[in-house]
CSV table of C-alpha atoms in Angstrom, one decimal:
chain,number,residue,atom,x,y,z
A,800,MET,CA,-198.7,-76.3,19.5
A,801,GLY,CA,-196.1,-74.0,19.1
A,802,ILE,CA,-198.9,-70.9,19.3
A,803,LEU,CA,-200.1,-72.6,23.0
A,804,PHE,CA,-196.8,-72.9,23.9
A,805,LEU,CA,-196.1,-68.9,23.0
A,806,PHE,CA,-199.3,-68.0,24.5
A,807,LYS,CA,-199.3,-70.1,27.3
A,808,TYR,CA,-196.5,-72.2,28.5
A,809,PHE,CA,-193.2,-69.4,27.2
A,810,ASP,CA,-193.2,-67.6,30.2
A,811,PHE,CA,-193.6,-70.8,32.7
A,812,PHE,CA,-190.2,-72.7,30.8
A,813,ARG,CA,-188.4,-69.4,30.5
A,814,ALA,CA,-188.5,-68.5,34.4
A,815,SER,CA,-188.0,-72.2,35.6
A,816,ILE,CA,-184.6,-72.5,32.8
A,817,ALA,CA,-183.7,-68.9,34.6
A,818,ALA,CA,-184.2,-70.0,38.0
A,819,PHE,CA,-181.7,-73.2,37.4
A,820,LEU,CA,-179.0,-71.0,35.9
A,821,ILE,CA,-179.4,-69.1,38.8
A,822,TRP,CA,-179.4,-72.1,41.0
A,823,ALA,CA,-176.4,-73.2,39.1
A,824,GLY,CA,-174.7,-70.0,40.0
A,825,LEU,CA,-174.9,-68.7,35.7
A,826,PRO,CA,-176.0,-65.6,34.4
A,827,ALA,CA,-179.9,-65.6,33.0
A,828,ASP,CA,-181.9,-63.4,31.3
A,829,SER,CA,-184.9,-61.4,31.9
A,830,LEU,CA,-187.0,-61.7,29.0
A,831,THR,CA,-190.5,-62.1,29.6
A,832,LEU,CA,-193.6,-62.1,27.2
A,833,SER,CA,-196.7,-60.1,29.3
A,834,ILE,CA,-199.5,-60.7,26.5
A,835,ALA,CA,-203.1,-61.7,26.8
A,836,LEU,CA,-203.9,-65.0,27.2
A,837,PRO,CA,-207.1,-65.7,24.7
A,838,VAL,CA,-210.0,-67.0,25.7
A,839,GLY,CA,-210.5,-70.5,25.2
A,840,ILE,CA,-206.6,-71.1,23.1
A,841,SER,CA,-206.3,-74.8,25.4
A,842,TYR,CA,-209.7,-75.9,24.2
A,843,TYR,CA,-209.9,-74.9,20.5
A,844,THR,CA,-206.3,-75.6,20.2
A,845,PHE,CA,-206.8,-79.4,21.5
A,846,LYS,CA,-210.0,-79.3,18.9
A,847,MET,CA,-207.6,-78.5,15.8
A,848,ILE,CA,-205.1,-80.9,16.8
A,849,SER,CA,-207.3,-84.2,17.3
A,850,TYR,CA,-208.8,-82.7,13.7
A,851,ALA,CA,-205.4,-82.8,12.1
A,852,VAL,CA,-204.3,-86.4,13.7
A,853,ASP,CA,-207.6,-87.7,12.6
A,854,ILE,CA,-206.9,-86.7,9.0
A,855,TYR,CA,-204.0,-88.2,9.2
A,856,THR,CA,-204.7,-91.3,10.4
A,857,GLY,CA,-207.2,-91.5,7.9
A,858,LYS,CA,-210.1,-91.9,10.4
A,859,ARG,CA,-211.9,-88.9,8.7
A,860,GLY,CA,-211.1,-87.4,5.5
A,861,ALA,CA,-210.4,-83.4,5.5
A,862,GLU,CA,-213.5,-81.1,5.8
A,863,PRO,CA,-214.1,-78.9,2.4
A,864,HIS,CA,-216.3,-76.6,3.8
A,865,ALA,CA,-214.3,-73.7,5.3
A,866,GLY,CA,-217.3,-72.1,7.1
A,867,TYR,CA,-218.2,-76.4,9.2
A,868,TYR,CA,-214.8,-76.1,10.6
A,869,LEU,CA,-214.7,-73.3,12.1
A,870,VAL,CA,-218.5,-73.6,13.2
A,871,TYR,CA,-216.6,-76.6,14.9
A,872,VAL,CA,-213.3,-74.9,16.1
A,873,LEU,CA,-214.9,-71.8,17.4
A,874,PHE,CA,-218.5,-73.0,18.9
A,875,PHE,CA,-219.2,-70.3,20.9
A,876,PRO,CA,-220.9,-72.5,23.9
A,877,GLN,CA,-218.0,-74.9,24.1
A,878,ILE,CA,-215.2,-72.1,23.4
A,879,LEU,CA,-214.8,-71.3,27.3
A,880,ALA,CA,-214.6,-74.3,28.7
A,881,GLY,CA,-215.6,-77.3,26.6
A,882,PRO,CA,-216.4,-79.8,26.0
A,883,ILE,CA,-213.7,-80.9,24.2
A,884,GLU,CA,-215.3,-82.0,21.4
A,885,ARG,CA,-214.4,-84.5,18.4
A,886,SER,CA,-215.4,-83.2,14.9
A,887,GLU,CA,-216.0,-86.4,13.4
A,888,SER,CA,-219.5,-85.8,15.2
A,889,PHE,CA,-219.9,-82.4,15.1
A,890,LEU,CA,-219.2,-81.9,11.5
A,891,GLY,CA,-221.5,-84.5,10.7
A,892,GLN,CA,-224.2,-83.3,12.5
A,893,ILE,CA,-223.5,-79.6,10.7
A,894,ARG,CA,-223.6,-81.5,7.6
A,895,GLY,CA,-226.5,-83.4,8.2
A,896,GLY,CA,-228.5,-80.1,8.3
A,897,LEU,CA,-229.8,-78.9,12.1
A,898,HIS,CA,-233.2,-78.8,12.8
A,899,TYR,CA,-235.5,-78.9,15.5
A,900,ASP,CA,-236.2,-81.8,17.6
A,901,SER,CA,-239.1,-81.7,20.1
A,902,ALA,CA,-237.0,-84.9,22.3
A,903,LEU,CA,-233.7,-82.5,21.8
A,904,PHE,CA,-235.0,-80.0,22.8
A,905,ALA,CA,-236.1,-81.1,26.0
A,906,GLU,CA,-233.4,-82.7,26.8
A,907,GLY,CA,-231.1,-79.0,26.6
A,908,LEU,CA,-234.2,-77.0,28.5
A,909,GLN,CA,-233.5,-80.2,31.4
A,910,ARG,CA,-229.6,-80.0,31.4
A,911,LEU,CA,-229.5,-75.6,31.6
A,912,VAL,CA,-232.0,-76.5,35.0
A,913,LEU,CA,-229.6,-78.8,36.3
A,914,GLY,CA,-226.5,-77.0,35.4
A,915,LEU,CA,-227.7,-73.8,37.1
A,916,PHE,CA,-228.7,-75.8,40.4
A,917,LYS,CA,-224.9,-76.9,40.3
A,918,LYS,CA,-223.6,-73.6,39.6
A,919,MET,CA,-226.0,-71.0,41.1
A,920,LEU,CA,-226.6,-72.9,44.4
A,921,ILE,CA,-223.6,-74.6,45.2
A,922,ALA,CA,-220.4,-73.5,43.4
A,923,ASN,CA,-221.1,-70.1,44.1
A,924,ARG,CA,-222.3,-70.2,47.8
A,925,LEU,CA,-219.1,-71.9,48.1
A,926,SER,CA,-216.5,-69.4,46.2
A,927,SER,CA,-216.8,-66.6,48.4
A,928,TYR,CA,-215.8,-69.2,52.0
A,929,VAL,CA,-213.3,-70.7,50.1
A,930,ASP,CA,-211.3,-68.4,48.7
A,931,THR,CA,-211.5,-66.4,51.9
A,932,VAL,CA,-209.8,-69.0,53.4
A,933,PHE,CA,-207.5,-70.7,50.9
A,934,ALA,CA,-206.2,-66.6,50.9
A,935,SER,CA,-205.2,-66.9,54.5
A,936,PRO,CA,-205.5,-70.3,56.2
A,937,ASP,CA,-203.7,-69.1,59.3
A,938,SER,CA,-206.0,-66.9,60.5
A,939,TYR,CA,-208.8,-69.7,61.0
A,940,PRO,CA,-208.8,-73.1,62.4
A,941,ALA,CA,-207.6,-76.1,61.0
A,942,LEU,CA,-211.1,-77.2,61.2
A,943,ALA,CA,-212.0,-74.6,58.4
A,944,ALA,CA,-208.9,-75.3,56.1
A,945,LEU,CA,-210.3,-78.8,56.3
A,946,MET,CA,-214.0,-77.6,55.2
A,947,ALA,CA,-212.5,-75.7,53.1
A,948,LEU,CA,-211.1,-78.2,51.0
A,949,VAL,CA,-213.9,-80.5,50.9
A,950,PHE,CA,-215.9,-77.3,50.0
A,951,TYR,CA,-213.2,-76.4,47.4
A,952,SER,CA,-213.9,-80.7,46.0
A,953,PHE,CA,-217.7,-80.0,45.8
A,954,GLN,CA,-217.4,-76.1,43.9
A,955,LEU,CA,-215.0,-77.1,41.5
A,956,TYR,CA,-217.0,-79.9,40.6
A,957,CYS,CA,-220.7,-77.7,40.2
A,958,ASP,CA,-218.7,-75.6,38.8
A,959,PHE,CA,-217.4,-77.1,35.6
A,960,SER,CA,-220.0,-79.9,35.4
A,961,GLY,CA,-222.8,-77.2,36.2
A,962,TYR,CA,-220.5,-75.5,32.6
A,963,SER,CA,-220.8,-78.5,31.3
A,964,ASP,CA,-224.1,-79.2,31.5
A,965,ILE,CA,-224.7,-75.5,30.5
A,966,VAL,CA,-223.0,-75.9,26.9
A,967,ILE,CA,-224.5,-79.5,26.6
A,968,GLY,CA,-228.2,-78.1,27.2
A,969,MET,CA,-227.5,-74.4,24.8
A,970,GLY,CA,-226.0,-77.2,22.2
A,971,ASN,CA,-228.8,-79.0,22.3
A,972,LEU,CA,-231.7,-76.3,21.7
A,973,LEU,CA,-229.8,-75.4,18.9
A,974,GLY,CA,-230.1,-79.6,17.8
A,975,ILE,CA,-226.4,-80.4,18.0
A,976,ARG,CA,-225.6,-83.4,20.7
A,977,SER,CA,-222.9,-82.9,22.5
A,978,ARG,CA,-220.3,-85.6,24.4
A,979,LYS,CA,-220.8,-85.8,28.1
A,980,ASN,CA,-218.1,-84.4,30.0
A,981,PHE,CA,-219.1,-85.9,33.4
A,982,ASN,CA,-220.7,-89.1,35.1
A,983,CYS,CA,-221.1,-88.7,38.8
A,984,PRO,CA,-217.6,-89.1,39.6
A,985,TYR,CA,-217.5,-88.4,43.5
A,986,PHE,CA,-219.3,-91.8,43.4
A,987,ALA,CA,-216.2,-93.4,41.6
A,988,ARG,CA,-214.7,-96.3,44.0
A,989,ASN,CA,-211.0,-96.1,42.5
A,990,ILE,CA,-208.6,-93.2,41.0
A,991,LYS,CA,-209.2,-95.3,37.7
A,992,ASP,CA,-213.0,-94.8,37.9
A,993,PHE,CA,-212.9,-91.5,38.8
A,994,TRP,CA,-210.8,-90.5,35.6
A,995,ALA,CA,-213.8,-92.8,33.5
A,996,ARG,CA,-216.0,-90.4,34.9
A,997,TRP,CA,-214.5,-86.5,35.7
A,998,HIS,CA,-213.9,-84.2,32.4
A,999,ILE,CA,-214.4,-87.3,30.1
A,1000,SER,CA,-213.5,-85.1,27.1
A,1001,LEU,CA,-210.0,-84.4,27.9
A,1002,SER,CA,-209.6,-87.5,29.5
A,1003,SER,CA,-210.4,-89.7,26.6
A,1004,TRP,CA,-208.6,-87.0,24.7
A,1005,LEU,CA,-205.6,-87.7,26.1
A,1006,LYS,CA,-206.2,-91.4,26.0
A,1007,ASP,CA,-206.1,-91.3,22.3
A,1008,TYR,CA,-203.9,-88.6,21.6
A,1009,VAL,CA,-201.2,-88.8,23.8
A,1010,TYR,CA,-201.4,-92.5,25.7
A,1011,ILE,CA,-202.3,-95.0,22.8
A,1012,PRO,CA,-199.5,-93.3,20.4
A,1013,LEU,CA,-196.6,-94.2,22.9
A,1014,GLY,CA,-198.0,-97.4,22.8
A,1015,GLY,CA,-200.9,-97.7,25.4
A,1016,ASN,CA,-200.8,-101.3,27.2
A,1017,ARG,CA,-199.4,-102.4,24.3
A,1018,VAL,CA,-196.1,-102.1,25.5
A,1019,SER,CA,-193.8,-103.7,28.7
A,1020,LYS,CA,-194.9,-103.0,32.1
A,1021,GLU,CA,-192.3,-100.5,32.6
A,1022,ARG,CA,-192.8,-98.9,29.8
A,1023,LYS,CA,-196.7,-98.9,30.4
A,1024,VAL,CA,-195.8,-96.4,34.2
A,1025,LEU,CA,-193.8,-94.4,32.3
A,1026,ASN,CA,-197.0,-93.6,29.1
A,1027,VAL,CA,-199.3,-93.2,32.0
A,1028,MET,CA,-197.0,-91.1,33.7
A,1029,PHE,CA,-196.1,-88.5,31.0
A,1030,THR,CA,-200.3,-88.8,30.2
A,1031,PHE,CA,-201.0,-87.1,33.5
A,1032,LEU,CA,-198.1,-84.8,33.7
A,1033,ALA,CA,-199.2,-83.8,30.4
A,1034,SER,CA,-203.1,-83.4,31.9
A,1035,GLY,CA,-201.5,-81.5,34.9
A,1036,LEU,CA,-199.5,-78.9,32.9
A,1037,TRP,CA,-203.1,-78.5,30.2
A,1038,HIS,CA,-204.2,-77.2,33.9
A,1039,GLY,CA,-202.1,-74.6,34.3
A,1040,ASN,CA,-198.2,-73.2,33.9
A,1041,THR,CA,-197.1,-73.6,37.3
A,1042,TRP,CA,-195.0,-76.6,39.0
A,1043,ASN,CA,-198.1,-77.1,41.5
A,1044,PHE,CA,-200.0,-78.1,38.6
A,1045,LEU,CA,-197.7,-81.0,37.7
A,1046,VAL,CA,-197.2,-82.4,40.7
A,1047,TRP,CA,-201.0,-82.4,40.6
A,1048,GLY,CA,-200.7,-84.3,37.4
A,1049,GLY,CA,-197.9,-86.6,39.1
A,1050,ILE,CA,-199.3,-87.6,41.9
A,1051,HIS,CA,-202.4,-88.5,39.7
A,1052,GLY,CA,-199.9,-90.6,37.5
A,1053,VAL,CA,-198.3,-93.1,40.3
A,1054,TRP,CA,-202.1,-93.2,42.3
A,1055,ASN,CA,-203.3,-94.6,38.7
A,1056,ASN,CA,-200.0,-96.5,38.5
A,1057,LEU,CA,-200.3,-98.4,41.9
A,1058,ASN,CA,-203.9,-99.3,41.3
A,1059,ARG,CA,-204.5,-102.7,40.6
A,1060,LYS,CA,-208.1,-103.3,41.7
A,1061,ARG,CA,-210.9,-103.6,39.8
A,1062,GLU,CA,-214.4,-102.8,40.8
A,1063,CYS,CA,-216.8,-106.0,41.8
A,1064,SER,CA,-220.4,-106.0,41.3
A,1065,ASP,CA,-221.4,-108.0,44.4
A,1066,CYS,CA,-219.4,-106.0,47.3
A,1067,GLY,CA,-221.6,-105.0,50.2
A,1068,VAL,CA,-222.9,-102.1,50.4
A,1069,LEU,CA,-220.5,-101.0,53.6
A,1070,ARG,CA,-217.3,-102.2,50.9
A,1071,MET,CA,-218.8,-99.9,48.3
A,1072,VAL,CA,-219.1,-96.8,50.5
A,1073,TRP,CA,-215.7,-97.4,52.0
A,1074,GLN,CA,-214.1,-97.6,48.8
A,1075,THR,CA,-215.8,-94.1,47.3
A,1076,LEU,CA,-214.9,-92.5,50.5
A,1077,LEU,CA,-211.7,-93.1,50.3
A,1078,THR,CA,-211.2,-92.3,46.6
A,1079,PHE,CA,-213.1,-88.9,47.5
A,1080,LEU,CA,-210.7,-87.8,50.2
A,1081,GLY,CA,-207.4,-88.9,48.0
A,1082,VAL,CA,-208.8,-86.9,45.1
A,1083,THR,CA,-210.0,-83.8,47.4
A,1084,ALA,CA,-206.6,-84.1,49.3
A,1085,THR,CA,-204.7,-83.3,46.1
A,1086,TRP,CA,-206.8,-80.7,44.9
A,1087,VAL,CA,-204.7,-78.0,47.5
A,1088,PHE,CA,-201.9,-78.5,44.5
A,1089,PHE,CA,-204.6,-77.6,41.7
A,1090,ARG,CA,-205.7,-74.3,44.4
A,1091,ALA,CA,-202.8,-73.4,45.8
A,1092,GLU,CA,-200.7,-70.6,43.9
A,1093,SER,CA,-197.8,-72.4,44.2
A,1094,ILE,CA,-196.0,-75.5,45.4
A,1095,GLY,CA,-194.9,-73.8,48.8
A,1096,LYS,CA,-198.4,-72.4,49.4
A,1097,ALA,CA,-199.8,-75.6,49.3
A,1098,PHE,CA,-197.5,-77.4,51.8
A,1099,ALA,CA,-198.6,-74.3,54.2
A,1100,TYR,CA,-201.8,-75.4,53.8
A,1101,TYR,CA,-201.1,-79.0,54.1
A,1102,ARG,CA,-199.2,-77.8,57.6
A,1103,ARG,CA,-202.2,-75.7,59.1
A,1104,MET,CA,-205.2,-78.5,58.1
A,1105,LEU,CA,-203.3,-81.3,59.7
A,1106,PHE,CA,-201.4,-79.7,62.9
A,1107,GLY,CA,-203.3,-78.1,65.8
A,1108,PHE,CA,-206.2,-79.9,64.7
A,1109,SER,CA,-209.1,-79.1,67.4
A,1110,LEU,CA,-212.6,-79.6,67.6
A,1111,SER,CA,-214.4,-76.9,70.4
A,1112,LEU,CA,-216.9,-74.4,70.2
A,1113,ALA,CA,-215.2,-71.6,69.4
A,1114,ASP,CA,-213.2,-73.7,66.6
A,1115,ILE,CA,-216.5,-75.1,65.2
A,1116,GLN,CA,-218.2,-71.2,65.2
A,1117,ASN,CA,-214.9,-69.3,63.9
A,1118,SER,CA,-214.8,-72.2,61.0
A,1119,ILE,CA,-218.4,-71.1,59.9
A,1120,LEU,CA,-218.0,-67.4,60.2
A,1121,PRO,CA,-215.7,-66.7,57.1
A,1122,PHE,CA,-219.2,-68.0,55.0
A,1123,THR,CA,-220.9,-64.2,56.0
A,1124,SER,CA,-218.5,-62.8,58.5
A,1125,ASP,CA,-221.5,-62.2,60.8
A,1126,ASN,CA,-224.3,-64.3,63.0
A,1127,THR,CA,-226.1,-65.3,59.4
A,1128,CYS,CA,-222.9,-68.2,58.8
A,1129,ALA,CA,-224.7,-70.9,60.5
A,1130,ALA,CA,-228.3,-70.4,58.6
A,1131,TYR,CA,-225.6,-69.6,55.2
A,1132,PHE,CA,-223.7,-73.0,56.1
A,1133,LEU,CA,-227.4,-75.3,56.9
A,1134,THR,CA,-228.5,-73.9,52.8
A,1135,VAL,CA,-225.0,-75.5,51.2
A,1136,CYS,CA,-225.1,-78.2,53.3
A,1137,LEU,CA,-228.8,-78.6,52.2
A,1138,PHE,CA,-228.3,-78.0,48.8
A,1139,LEU,CA,-224.9,-80.7,48.4
A,1140,PHE,CA,-227.2,-83.2,50.3
A,1141,LEU,CA,-229.9,-83.0,47.4
A,1142,LEU,CA,-227.6,-83.2,44.9
A,1143,LEU,CA,-225.8,-86.0,46.5
A,1144,LEU,CA,-228.8,-87.6,46.5
A,1145,TYR,CA,-230.0,-87.1,42.9
A,1146,GLU,CA,-226.3,-88.2,42.0
A,1147,TRP,CA,-226.6,-91.4,43.9
A,1148,GLY,CA,-229.8,-92.4,41.8
A,1149,GLN,CA,-228.2,-92.1,38.8
A,1150,VAL,CA,-225.4,-94.3,39.8
A,1151,TYR,CA,-227.2,-96.9,41.9
A,1152,GLY,CA,-231.2,-96.2,41.1
A,1153,ARG,CA,-233.0,-96.4,38.0
A,1154,GLY,CA,-231.9,-93.1,36.8
A,1155,LYS,CA,-230.7,-92.6,32.6
A,1156,LEU,CA,-227.6,-91.6,33.7
A,1157,ARG,CA,-225.7,-94.1,34.3
A,1158,ALA,CA,-222.1,-95.4,33.7
A,1159,GLY,CA,-222.7,-97.7,30.7
A,1160,GLU,CA,-224.7,-95.0,28.6
A,1161,GLY,CA,-223.8,-94.0,26.0
A,1162,ALA,CA,-220.9,-91.3,25.2
A,1163,TYR,CA,-223.5,-88.7,24.3
A,1164,ALA,CA,-226.6,-89.5,27.1
A,1165,GLU,CA,-229.4,-89.6,24.7
A,1166,GLY,CA,-232.5,-89.9,26.3
A,1167,PHE,CA,-231.6,-88.2,29.3
A,1168,SER,CA,-234.2,-86.5,31.1
A,1169,LEU,CA,-234.9,-85.3,35.2
A,1170,SER,CA,-237.9,-86.7,36.4
A,1171,ASN,CA,-240.9,-83.9,37.4
A,1172,PHE,CA,-239.9,-83.9,41.2
A,1173,TRP,CA,-236.0,-83.2,40.4
A,1174,LEU,CA,-237.2,-80.7,37.9
A,1175,ALA,CA,-239.6,-78.7,39.7
A,1176,LEU,CA,-237.1,-78.2,42.5
A,1177,MET,CA,-234.1,-77.3,40.9
A,1178,ALA,CA,-236.2,-75.0,39.2
A,1179,ALA,CA,-238.0,-73.6,42.2
A,1180,SER,CA,-234.3,-73.7,44.1
A,1181,ILE,CA,-232.7,-71.8,41.4
A,1182,VAL,CA,-235.5,-69.1,41.2
A,1183,LEU,CA,-235.7,-68.6,45.3
A,1184,PHE,CA,-232.2,-69.2,45.9
A,1185,GLY,CA,-229.7,-68.6,43.4
A,1186,MET,CA,-226.6,-66.5,43.3
A,1187,PHE,CA,-226.2,-64.6,40.2
A,1188,GLY,CA,-223.5,-63.0,39.1
A,1189,GLU,CA,-221.3,-64.0,42.2
A,1190,SER,CA,-218.4,-65.3,40.3
A,1191,GLY,CA,-217.2,-66.9,36.8
A,1192,PHE,CA,-216.4,-70.4,35.9
A,1193,LEU,CA,-213.6,-71.6,37.4
A,1194,TYR,CA,-212.4,-73.7,34.1
A,1195,ALA,CA,-212.3,-70.9,32.0
A,1196,GLN,CA,-208.6,-69.9,33.7
A,1197,PHE,CA,-207.3,-72.9,32.1
């Protein structure tokens, strides 16, 4: 934790304390550590913490083989952006001896196709539009700001879940089964359900190593509220060392504390759609703090998006223009919408159809498969329309 603090949070806390001292009329030093952040430090630090805590609590014994331990901590597909694997499963597979498993190998190939579809066809196509509008929201209509926010919501999901699918697939090819990290989160019907589906490895880590040690649900209502808030503030701080991430985490903490509704199994279709839409819109609205560089820029973006909104033909044209800055923008926009529709159709089948990727499935997604239709469609789309080398993975910066 000390190493993580030094590399990632020292400048944040120093700058915050200095700003407070200046506000109070006191002298403040200007010490800053201009050092590079080690790749993946947020992820492998959490792996090492969970390993040490599990030994301390008697959940597992210490690993006697240093090489196995280092493979667990520094497993190359996961080092950039997770998932945050647990030691008991990973080391158990390593110690049991890796071998070729044709079924697991086939799962890995299909995971790679799904991940590349999300990343190369959707996330990469949306990145330039989102970057352009967020960089200068006042240069575009309010409609463009709204579209950019919705597109960022899908870009972030497809980028990170696509990365997770690729990583899990690479592990499968090597004979290693990894934890699921996403489970169709935009089909969640309330905020608690969303966090059970989004970045599952981090959410479960925070639950097991922050929320439960604080007392979890086994305390008074007032203490439980504080536990939830502290956990989500920790989640916000983990994602970034600026105040806007703390605001984002605080909003989700308040929202989770206020959420009292549970899903009903026999709700009508309209009610299910309404609950899903409201949850998606609420989550998307909070992404402004996640994407903006500061709290001030986040509120400026909200102002641009909410005030002076109009829906003229000129506004629509100027809102689509940032895709390519020329007359091909409409075709580009329709192409992105088509691939988004296909992804949502696929995930709807996983949640409500007869697909194998369901909410009640185990943590390691045993038996994952794409139907022949989806496998052929996604693979052909990647080859014909994939945008390779356009951008890195968003979560690598966290």
